[in-house]
């Protein structure tokens, strides 16, 4: 079994309401923050049997719905 | 008219929609999310509101990839009417049947109130209840232009309650048979409900 992390973030041009709220809270606590964005991290473990083309499999999984390309970007960690 | 009403785990407006259709002399029938259905068995279908799959991943994301949606897409491809209300609208956008996406409200608050809506086509104004946390319609500038150019905007909020781009509350497919909106026509069609603009709203 091999484990990967899919990191999903809202696109820069889309208003990130959660990121803005967290940013405001950090500012209120006088932290020197410039910007905060809130996304999600999805842990995906694949069977060993298919390790040869894990990258394609992961991309297929992600493109079938783990992220919405209209408003999000993704990166895969662990490849 | 025989109308399918789709049920997902977490759908909670299904019975209201069923009653709304019944009272308008239609013949509704519930359709379960795990089943495909014969597209000739219904003449139209509604994807009702709620919190399908607990809004996990993104609102409507998991529901839009359920087996029943294959049949809904097939039904839509035959030009039959499909209506998505609230979470149903989010599901139809996620399924690619409608353009754009619904994001968290600009002020992060769940909105439960009445909203005045205006039709950009004929300037008609109606009032319907809204109840949503993720109702901010968004599309890229290119897509937005296309939506307007192709007469796909159905309703705009008079007052922008959730930060939707161009105050859009509801859109339709290019072909016009698939429609979606955040407000709830099924919650306002008899006098005692506080408004009747949901009567004969669709079909």
Short mmCIF file of N, CA, C and O in Angstrom, two decimals, chain B residues 84-192:
data_model
loop_
_atom_site.label_atom_id
_atom_site.label_comp_id
_atom_site.label_asym_id
_atom_site.label_seq_id
_atom_site.Cartn_x
_atom_site.Cartn_y
_atom_site.Cartn_z
N UNK B 84 -33.40 21.71 -10.36
CA UNK B 84 -32.63 21.55 -9.13
C UNK B 84 -32.91 22.71 -8.21
O UNK B 84 -32.80 23.86 -8.62
N UNK B 85 -33.30 22.41 -6.97
CA UNK B 85 -33.61 23.46 -6.01
C UNK B 85 -32.58 23.40 -4.89
O UNK B 85 -32.41 22.34 -4.27
N UNK B 86 -31.94 24.53 -4.62
CA UNK B 86 -31.00 24.66 -3.50
C UNK B 86 -29.88 23.62 -3.61
O UNK B 86 -29.07 23.72 -4.53
N UNK B 87 -29.82 22.63 -2.74
CA UNK B 87 -28.79 21.59 -2.87
C UNK B 87 -28.91 20.88 -4.23
O UNK B 87 -27.90 20.46 -4.80
N UNK B 88 -30.12 20.81 -4.76
CA UNK B 88 -30.32 20.22 -6.08
C UNK B 88 -29.64 21.04 -7.17
O UNK B 88 -29.10 20.50 -8.14
N UNK B 89 -29.65 22.36 -7.00
CA UNK B 89 -28.96 23.27 -7.92
C UNK B 89 -27.45 23.01 -7.83
O UNK B 89 -26.75 22.87 -8.86
N UNK B 90 -26.94 22.89 -6.60
CA UNK B 90 -25.51 22.61 -6.41
C UNK B 90 -25.13 21.28 -7.08
O UNK B 90 -24.08 21.17 -7.72
N UNK B 91 -26.00 20.29 -6.95
CA UNK B 91 -25.74 18.97 -7.53
C UNK B 91 -25.70 19.05 -9.06
O UNK B 91 -24.81 18.49 -9.69
N UNK B 92 -26.65 19.78 -9.66
CA UNK B 92 -26.68 19.89 -11.12
C UNK B 92 -25.45 20.64 -11.65
O UNK B 92 -24.94 20.31 -12.72
N UNK B 93 -24.96 21.62 -10.88
CA UNK B 93 -23.72 22.31 -11.29
C UNK B 93 -22.54 21.36 -11.19
O UNK B 93 -21.72 21.29 -12.11
N UNK B 94 -22.46 20.63 -10.10
CA UNK B 94 -21.35 19.68 -9.92
C UNK B 94 -21.39 18.58 -10.98
O UNK B 94 -20.36 18.05 -11.37
N UNK B 95 -22.59 18.25 -11.42
CA UNK B 95 -22.74 17.19 -12.43
C UNK B 95 -22.42 17.70 -13.83
O UNK B 95 -22.40 16.93 -14.79
N UNK B 96 -22.25 19.00 -13.96
CA UNK B 96 -21.94 19.58 -15.26
C UNK B 96 -23.18 19.82 -16.12
O UNK B 96 -23.06 20.17 -17.29
N UNK B 97 -24.36 19.67 -15.53
CA UNK B 97 -25.59 19.92 -16.29
C UNK B 97 -25.92 21.41 -16.33
O UNK B 97 -26.67 21.86 -17.19
N UNK B 98 -25.37 22.15 -15.36
CA UNK B 98 -25.55 23.60 -15.34
C UNK B 98 -24.18 24.26 -15.18
O UNK B 98 -23.28 23.65 -14.60
N UNK B 99 -24.02 25.47 -15.69
CA UNK B 99 -22.71 26.13 -15.59
C UNK B 99 -22.49 26.70 -14.19
O UNK B 99 -23.44 26.92 -13.43
N UNK B 100 -21.21 26.95 -13.87
CA UNK B 100 -20.89 27.62 -12.61
C UNK B 100 -20.80 26.68 -11.43
O UNK B 100 -20.82 25.46 -11.57
N UNK B 101 -20.73 27.30 -10.27
CA UNK B 101 -20.55 26.55 -9.03
C UNK B 101 -21.13 27.38 -7.89
O UNK B 101 -21.24 28.60 -8.01
N UNK B 102 -21.56 26.73 -6.81
CA UNK B 102 -22.10 27.44 -5.65
C UNK B 102 -21.10 27.35 -4.51
O UNK B 102 -20.75 26.24 -4.08
N UNK B 103 -20.63 28.51 -4.04
CA UNK B 103 -19.63 28.57 -2.97
C UNK B 103 -20.26 29.10 -1.69
O UNK B 103 -21.39 29.58 -1.69
N UNK B 104 -19.46 29.02 -0.61
CA UNK B 104 -19.96 29.50 0.68
C UNK B 104 -20.36 30.97 0.58
O UNK B 104 -19.66 31.77 -0.07
N UNK B 105 -21.46 31.33 1.25
CA UNK B 105 -21.94 32.72 1.23
C UNK B 105 -20.81 33.68 1.60
O UNK B 105 -19.97 33.36 2.44
N UNK B 106 -20.85 34.86 1.00
CA UNK B 106 -19.77 35.82 1.21
C UNK B 106 -19.56 36.14 2.69
O UNK B 106 -18.43 36.29 3.14
N UNK B 107 -20.65 36.21 3.45
CA UNK B 107 -20.50 36.56 4.87
C UNK B 107 -20.44 35.34 5.78
O UNK B 107 -20.61 35.44 6.99
N UNK B 108 -20.21 34.17 5.21
CA UNK B 108 -20.06 32.90 5.97
C UNK B 108 -21.27 32.52 6.80
O UNK B 108 -21.17 31.62 7.62
N UNK B 109 -22.38 33.22 6.66
CA UNK B 109 -23.55 32.92 7.48
C UNK B 109 -24.57 32.11 6.68
O UNK B 109 -24.70 32.30 5.48
N UNK B 110 -25.28 31.23 7.38
CA UNK B 110 -26.41 30.53 6.77
C UNK B 110 -27.54 31.56 6.67
O UNK B 110 -27.85 32.22 7.65
N UNK B 111 -28.13 31.69 5.49
CA UNK B 111 -29.20 32.67 5.30
C UNK B 111 -30.54 31.96 5.25
O UNK B 111 -30.73 31.05 4.44
N UNK B 112 -31.46 32.36 6.11
CA UNK B 112 -32.79 31.79 6.15
C UNK B 112 -33.77 32.96 6.15
O UNK B 112 -34.02 33.56 7.18
N UNK B 113 -34.26 33.31 4.96
CA UNK B 113 -35.13 34.49 4.87
C UNK B 113 -35.92 34.46 3.57
O UNK B 113 -35.89 33.47 2.85
N UNK B 114 -36.62 35.55 3.28
CA UNK B 114 -37.29 35.70 1.99
C UNK B 114 -36.39 36.51 1.08
O UNK B 114 -35.68 37.40 1.56
N UNK B 115 -36.43 36.22 -0.20
CA UNK B 115 -35.63 37.00 -1.13
C UNK B 115 -36.50 37.43 -2.30
O UNK B 115 -37.33 36.66 -2.80
N UNK B 116 -36.30 38.66 -2.74
CA UNK B 116 -37.00 39.14 -3.94
C UNK B 116 -36.10 38.85 -5.13
O UNK B 116 -34.91 39.14 -5.11
N UNK B 117 -36.72 38.27 -6.15
CA UNK B 117 -35.98 37.85 -7.34
C UNK B 117 -36.54 38.54 -8.56
O UNK B 117 -37.75 38.70 -8.68
N UNK B 118 -35.64 38.89 -9.47
CA UNK B 118 -36.09 39.55 -10.70
C UNK B 118 -35.63 38.72 -11.89
O UNK B 118 -34.49 38.25 -11.93
N UNK B 119 -36.52 38.56 -12.85
CA UNK B 119 -36.15 37.88 -14.10
C UNK B 119 -35.52 38.88 -15.05
O UNK B 119 -36.13 39.90 -15.37
N UNK B 120 -34.29 38.62 -15.49
CA UNK B 120 -33.65 39.58 -16.40
C UNK B 120 -34.33 39.62 -17.77
O UNK B 120 -34.15 40.57 -18.51
N UNK B 121 -35.14 38.60 -18.07
CA UNK B 121 -35.79 38.56 -19.39
C UNK B 121 -36.96 39.52 -19.47
O UNK B 121 -37.10 40.29 -20.40
N UNK B 122 -37.85 39.44 -18.44
CA UNK B 122 -39.08 40.26 -18.53
C UNK B 122 -39.27 41.18 -17.33
O UNK B 122 -40.34 41.76 -17.16
N UNK B 123 -38.24 41.27 -16.47
CA UNK B 123 -38.27 42.16 -15.30
C UNK B 123 -39.32 41.77 -14.26
O UNK B 123 -39.61 42.54 -13.34
N UNK B 124 -39.92 40.59 -14.41
CA UNK B 124 -40.91 40.13 -13.43
C UNK B 124 -40.23 39.95 -12.07
O UNK B 124 -39.12 39.43 -12.00
N UNK B 125 -40.92 40.37 -11.00
CA UNK B 125 -40.35 40.23 -9.65
C UNK B 125 -41.20 39.25 -8.85
O UNK B 125 -42.44 39.33 -8.86
N UNK B 126 -40.55 38.30 -8.19
CA UNK B 126 -41.25 37.37 -7.33
C UNK B 126 -40.51 37.31 -5.99
O UNK B 126 -39.38 37.80 -5.87
N UNK B 127 -41.18 36.69 -5.02
CA UNK B 127 -40.56 36.56 -3.70
C UNK B 127 -40.63 35.10 -3.26
O UNK B 127 -41.71 34.50 -3.26
N UNK B 128 -39.47 34.55 -2.92
CA UNK B 128 -39.40 33.14 -2.49
C UNK B 128 -38.49 33.02 -1.27
O UNK B 128 -37.59 33.83 -1.10
N UNK B 129 -38.70 31.96 -0.46
CA UNK B 129 -37.80 31.76 0.68
C UNK B 129 -36.44 31.23 0.22
O UNK B 129 -36.37 30.48 -0.76
N UNK B 130 -35.38 31.61 0.95
CA UNK B 130 -34.06 31.03 0.73
C UNK B 130 -33.58 30.44 2.06
O UNK B 130 -33.94 30.94 3.13
N UNK B 131 -32.79 29.39 1.98
CA UNK B 131 -32.22 28.77 3.18
C UNK B 131 -30.96 28.05 2.73
O UNK B 131 -31.00 26.91 2.30
N UNK B 132 -29.83 28.77 2.80
CA UNK B 132 -28.59 28.14 2.34
C UNK B 132 -27.35 28.76 2.98
O UNK B 132 -27.36 29.92 3.37
N UNK B 133 -26.31 27.94 3.04
CA UNK B 133 -25.00 28.40 3.52
C UNK B 133 -24.03 28.53 2.36
O UNK B 133 -23.11 29.35 2.39
N UNK B 134 -24.25 27.70 1.32
CA UNK B 134 -23.38 27.72 0.15
C UNK B 134 -24.19 28.13 -1.07
O UNK B 134 -24.52 27.32 -1.94
N UNK B 135 -24.52 29.41 -1.15
CA UNK B 135 -25.40 29.87 -2.23
C UNK B 135 -24.78 30.90 -3.13
O UNK B 135 -25.46 31.49 -3.97
N UNK B 136 -23.49 31.14 -2.96
CA UNK B 136 -22.82 32.19 -3.74
C UNK B 136 -22.47 31.64 -5.11
O UNK B 136 -21.51 30.88 -5.27
N UNK B 137 -23.26 32.03 -6.12
CA UNK B 137 -23.02 31.56 -7.48
C UNK B 137 -21.74 32.20 -7.99
O UNK B 137 -21.52 33.40 -7.83
N UNK B 138 -20.90 31.37 -8.62
CA UNK B 138 -19.63 31.88 -9.16
C UNK B 138 -19.35 31.21 -10.50
O UNK B 138 -19.61 30.02 -10.68
N UNK B 139 -18.85 32.00 -11.43
CA UNK B 139 -18.36 31.48 -12.72
C UNK B 139 -17.26 32.42 -13.17
O UNK B 139 -17.24 33.59 -12.78
N UNK B 140 -16.32 31.89 -13.97
CA UNK B 140 -15.24 32.74 -14.47
C UNK B 140 -15.84 33.80 -15.40
O UNK B 140 -16.95 33.63 -15.90
N UNK B 141 -15.07 34.86 -15.65
CA UNK B 141 -15.59 35.95 -16.50
C UNK B 141 -16.03 35.45 -17.87
O UNK B 141 -17.08 35.86 -18.39
N UNK B 142 -15.22 34.55 -18.46
CA UNK B 142 -15.56 34.02 -19.79
C UNK B 142 -16.87 33.25 -19.75
O UNK B 142 -17.73 33.40 -20.62
N UNK B 143 -16.99 32.42 -18.71
CA UNK B 143 -18.19 31.60 -18.60
C UNK B 143 -19.42 32.47 -18.32
O UNK B 143 -20.50 32.25 -18.87
N UNK B 144 -19.19 33.49 -17.50
CA UNK B 144 -20.29 34.39 -17.15
C UNK B 144 -20.84 35.10 -18.39
O UNK B 144 -22.05 35.23 -18.57
N UNK B 145 -19.92 35.51 -19.24
CA UNK B 145 -20.32 36.21 -20.46
C UNK B 145 -21.17 35.27 -21.32
O UNK B 145 -22.22 35.65 -21.84
N UNK B 146 -20.70 34.03 -21.38
CA UNK B 146 -21.42 33.03 -22.17
C UNK B 146 -22.83 32.80 -21.59
O UNK B 146 -23.82 32.73 -22.32
N UNK B 147 -22.90 32.73 -20.26
CA UNK B 147 -24.19 32.50 -19.60
C UNK B 147 -25.18 33.61 -19.94
O UNK B 147 -26.35 33.36 -20.23
N UNK B 148 -24.69 34.86 -19.93
CA UNK B 148 -25.57 35.99 -20.25
C UNK B 148 -25.92 36.00 -21.74
O UNK B 148 -27.07 36.17 -22.12
N UNK B 149 -24.89 35.79 -22.57
CA UNK B 149 -25.11 35.84 -24.03
C UNK B 149 -26.10 34.77 -24.48
O UNK B 149 -26.82 34.96 -25.46
N UNK B 150 -26.10 33.65 -23.78
CA UNK B 150 -26.98 32.55 -24.19
C UNK B 150 -28.31 32.55 -23.43
O UNK B 150 -29.00 31.54 -23.39
N UNK B 151 -28.62 33.67 -22.79
CA UNK B 151 -29.89 33.82 -22.05
C UNK B 151 -30.10 32.73 -21.01
O UNK B 151 -31.20 32.20 -20.87
N UNK B 152 -29.02 32.40 -20.29
CA UNK B 152 -29.14 31.31 -19.32
C UNK B 152 -29.45 31.79 -17.90
O UNK B 152 -29.67 30.97 -17.02
N UNK B 153 -29.47 33.11 -17.68
CA UNK B 153 -29.77 33.58 -16.33
C UNK B 153 -31.29 33.64 -16.16
O UNK B 153 -31.99 34.31 -16.91
N UNK B 154 -31.78 32.92 -15.16
CA UNK B 154 -33.23 32.86 -14.92
C UNK B 154 -33.68 33.91 -13.93
O UNK B 154 -34.70 34.57 -14.12
N UNK B 155 -32.95 33.98 -12.81
CA UNK B 155 -33.35 34.90 -11.73
C UNK B 155 -32.13 35.56 -11.11
O UNK B 155 -31.09 34.92 -10.96
N UNK B 156 -32.29 36.84 -10.74
CA UNK B 156 -31.25 37.55 -9.99
C UNK B 156 -31.85 38.06 -8.69
O UNK B 156 -33.02 38.46 -8.66
N UNK B 157 -31.05 38.05 -7.62
CA UNK B 157 -31.51 38.64 -6.36
C UNK B 157 -31.61 40.15 -6.53
O UNK B 157 -30.72 40.76 -7.14
N UNK B 158 -32.68 40.76 -6.00
CA UNK B 158 -32.76 42.23 -6.04
C UNK B 158 -31.69 42.81 -5.14
O UNK B 158 -31.06 43.81 -5.45
N UNK B 159 -31.53 42.16 -3.97
CA UNK B 159 -30.47 42.57 -3.05
C UNK B 159 -29.50 41.40 -2.97
O UNK B 159 -29.94 40.27 -2.76
N UNK B 160 -28.21 41.65 -3.14
CA UNK B 160 -27.26 40.53 -3.21
C UNK B 160 -26.99 39.96 -1.81
O UNK B 160 -26.07 40.38 -1.11
N UNK B 161 -27.79 38.97 -1.43
CA UNK B 161 -27.74 38.46 -0.05
C UNK B 161 -26.53 37.57 0.23
O UNK B 161 -26.13 37.44 1.37
N UNK B 162 -25.94 36.96 -0.81
CA UNK B 162 -24.88 35.97 -0.54
C UNK B 162 -23.58 36.22 -1.30
O UNK B 162 -22.65 35.44 -1.19
N UNK B 163 -23.54 37.31 -2.05
CA UNK B 163 -22.30 37.63 -2.78
C UNK B 163 -22.20 36.98 -4.15
O UNK B 163 -21.12 36.95 -4.73
N UNK B 164 -23.31 36.47 -4.67
CA UNK B 164 -23.29 35.82 -5.99
C UNK B 164 -22.82 36.79 -7.07
O UNK B 164 -23.18 37.97 -7.05
N UNK B 165 -22.06 36.29 -8.02
CA UNK B 165 -21.60 37.12 -9.11
C UNK B 165 -22.83 37.56 -9.94
O UNK B 165 -23.73 36.75 -10.19
N UNK B 166 -22.90 38.84 -10.26
CA UNK B 166 -24.05 39.42 -10.97
C UNK B 166 -25.39 39.15 -10.28
O UNK B 166 -26.44 39.15 -10.91
N UNK B 167 -25.34 38.85 -8.98
CA UNK B 167 -26.55 38.60 -8.15
C UNK B 167 -27.38 37.44 -8.67
O UNK B 167 -28.60 37.41 -8.51
N UNK B 168 -26.71 36.48 -9.31
CA UNK B 168 -27.44 35.38 -9.94
C UNK B 168 -27.99 34.40 -8.90
O UNK B 168 -27.25 33.92 -8.04
N UNK B 169 -29.28 34.12 -9.01
CA UNK B 169 -29.94 33.19 -8.08
C UNK B 169 -30.31 31.88 -8.76
O UNK B 169 -30.52 30.86 -8.10
N UNK B 170 -30.44 31.92 -10.10
CA UNK B 170 -30.84 30.71 -10.81
C UNK B 170 -30.42 30.78 -12.27
O UNK B 170 -30.42 31.87 -12.87
N UNK B 171 -30.04 29.64 -12.83
CA UNK B 171 -29.63 29.59 -14.24
C UNK B 171 -30.27 28.39 -14.93
O UNK B 171 -30.86 27.51 -14.27
N UNK B 172 -30.17 28.37 -16.25
CA UNK B 172 -30.64 27.21 -16.99
C UNK B 172 -29.56 26.75 -17.96
O UNK B 172 -28.60 27.48 -18.23
N UNK B 173 -29.73 25.54 -18.48
CA UNK B 173 -28.77 25.01 -19.46
C UNK B 173 -28.95 25.78 -20.76
O UNK B 173 -29.95 26.46 -20.97
N UNK B 174 -27.99 25.60 -21.64
CA UNK B 174 -28.07 26.27 -22.94
C UNK B 174 -29.35 25.87 -23.65
O UNK B 174 -30.03 26.67 -24.29
N UNK B 175 -29.70 24.58 -23.54
CA UNK B 175 -30.90 24.08 -24.20
C UNK B 175 -32.17 24.52 -23.46
O UNK B 175 -33.27 24.44 -24.03
N UNK B 176 -32.03 24.96 -22.22
CA UNK B 176 -33.17 25.51 -21.49
C UNK B 176 -33.99 24.51 -20.68
O UNK B 176 -34.80 24.92 -19.84
N UNK B 177 -33.79 23.21 -20.88
CA UNK B 177 -34.65 22.25 -20.16
C UNK B 177 -34.15 21.95 -18.75
O UNK B 177 -34.92 21.51 -17.90
N UNK B 178 -32.86 22.21 -18.48
CA UNK B 178 -32.35 21.99 -17.13
C UNK B 178 -32.26 23.34 -16.43
O UNK B 178 -31.66 24.28 -16.95
N UNK B 179 -32.93 23.43 -15.27
CA UNK B 179 -32.97 24.70 -14.55
C UNK B 179 -32.55 24.47 -13.10
O UNK B 179 -32.82 23.40 -12.53
N UNK B 180 -31.93 25.48 -12.50
CA UNK B 180 -31.56 25.37 -11.10
C UNK B 180 -31.63 26.72 -10.43
O UNK B 180 -31.37 27.74 -11.07
N UNK B 181 -32.04 26.72 -9.16
CA UNK B 181 -32.06 27.98 -8.41
C UNK B 181 -31.87 27.69 -6.93
O UNK B 181 -32.17 26.57 -6.46
N UNK B 182 -31.34 28.67 -6.20
CA UNK B 182 -31.15 28.49 -4.76
C UNK B 182 -32.46 28.67 -3.98
O UNK B 182 -32.70 27.94 -3.03
N UNK B 183 -33.34 29.63 -4.31
CA UNK B 183 -34.59 29.79 -3.56
C UNK B 183 -35.53 28.59 -3.72
O UNK B 183 -35.38 27.79 -4.65
N UNK B 184 -36.50 28.51 -2.81
CA UNK B 184 -37.38 27.34 -2.72
C UNK B 184 -38.81 27.64 -3.16
O UNK B 184 -39.62 28.05 -2.33
N UNK B 185 -39.17 27.38 -4.42
CA UNK B 185 -40.56 27.62 -4.84
C UNK B 185 -41.56 26.70 -4.11
O UNK B 185 -42.71 27.08 -3.90
N UNK B 186 -41.08 25.50 -3.71
CA UNK B 186 -41.99 24.54 -3.06
C UNK B 186 -42.36 24.96 -1.63
O UNK B 186 -43.23 24.36 -1.02
N UNK B 187 -41.71 26.00 -1.12
CA UNK B 187 -42.03 26.47 0.23
C UNK B 187 -42.95 27.68 0.20
O UNK B 187 -43.22 28.27 1.26
N UNK B 188 -43.38 28.10 -0.99
CA UNK B 188 -44.23 29.29 -1.08
C UNK B 188 -45.21 29.15 -2.24
O UNK B 188 -45.00 29.71 -3.31
N UNK B 189 -46.26 28.34 -2.03
CA UNK B 189 -47.22 28.23 -3.13
C UNK B 189 -48.67 28.28 -2.66
O UNK B 189 -49.58 28.24 -3.48
N UNK B 190 -48.89 28.39 -1.34
CA UNK B 190 -50.24 28.55 -0.81
C UNK B 190 -50.24 29.76 0.13
O UNK B 190 -49.20 30.10 0.71
N UNK B 191 -51.41 30.39 0.29
CA UNK B 191 -51.49 31.63 1.08
C UNK B 191 -50.87 31.51 2.46
O UNK B 191 -50.13 32.39 2.90
N UNK B 192 -51.18 30.40 3.15
CA UNK B 192 -50.70 30.29 4.54
C UNK B 192 -49.17 30.18 4.64
O UNK B 192 -48.59 30.35 5.70
#
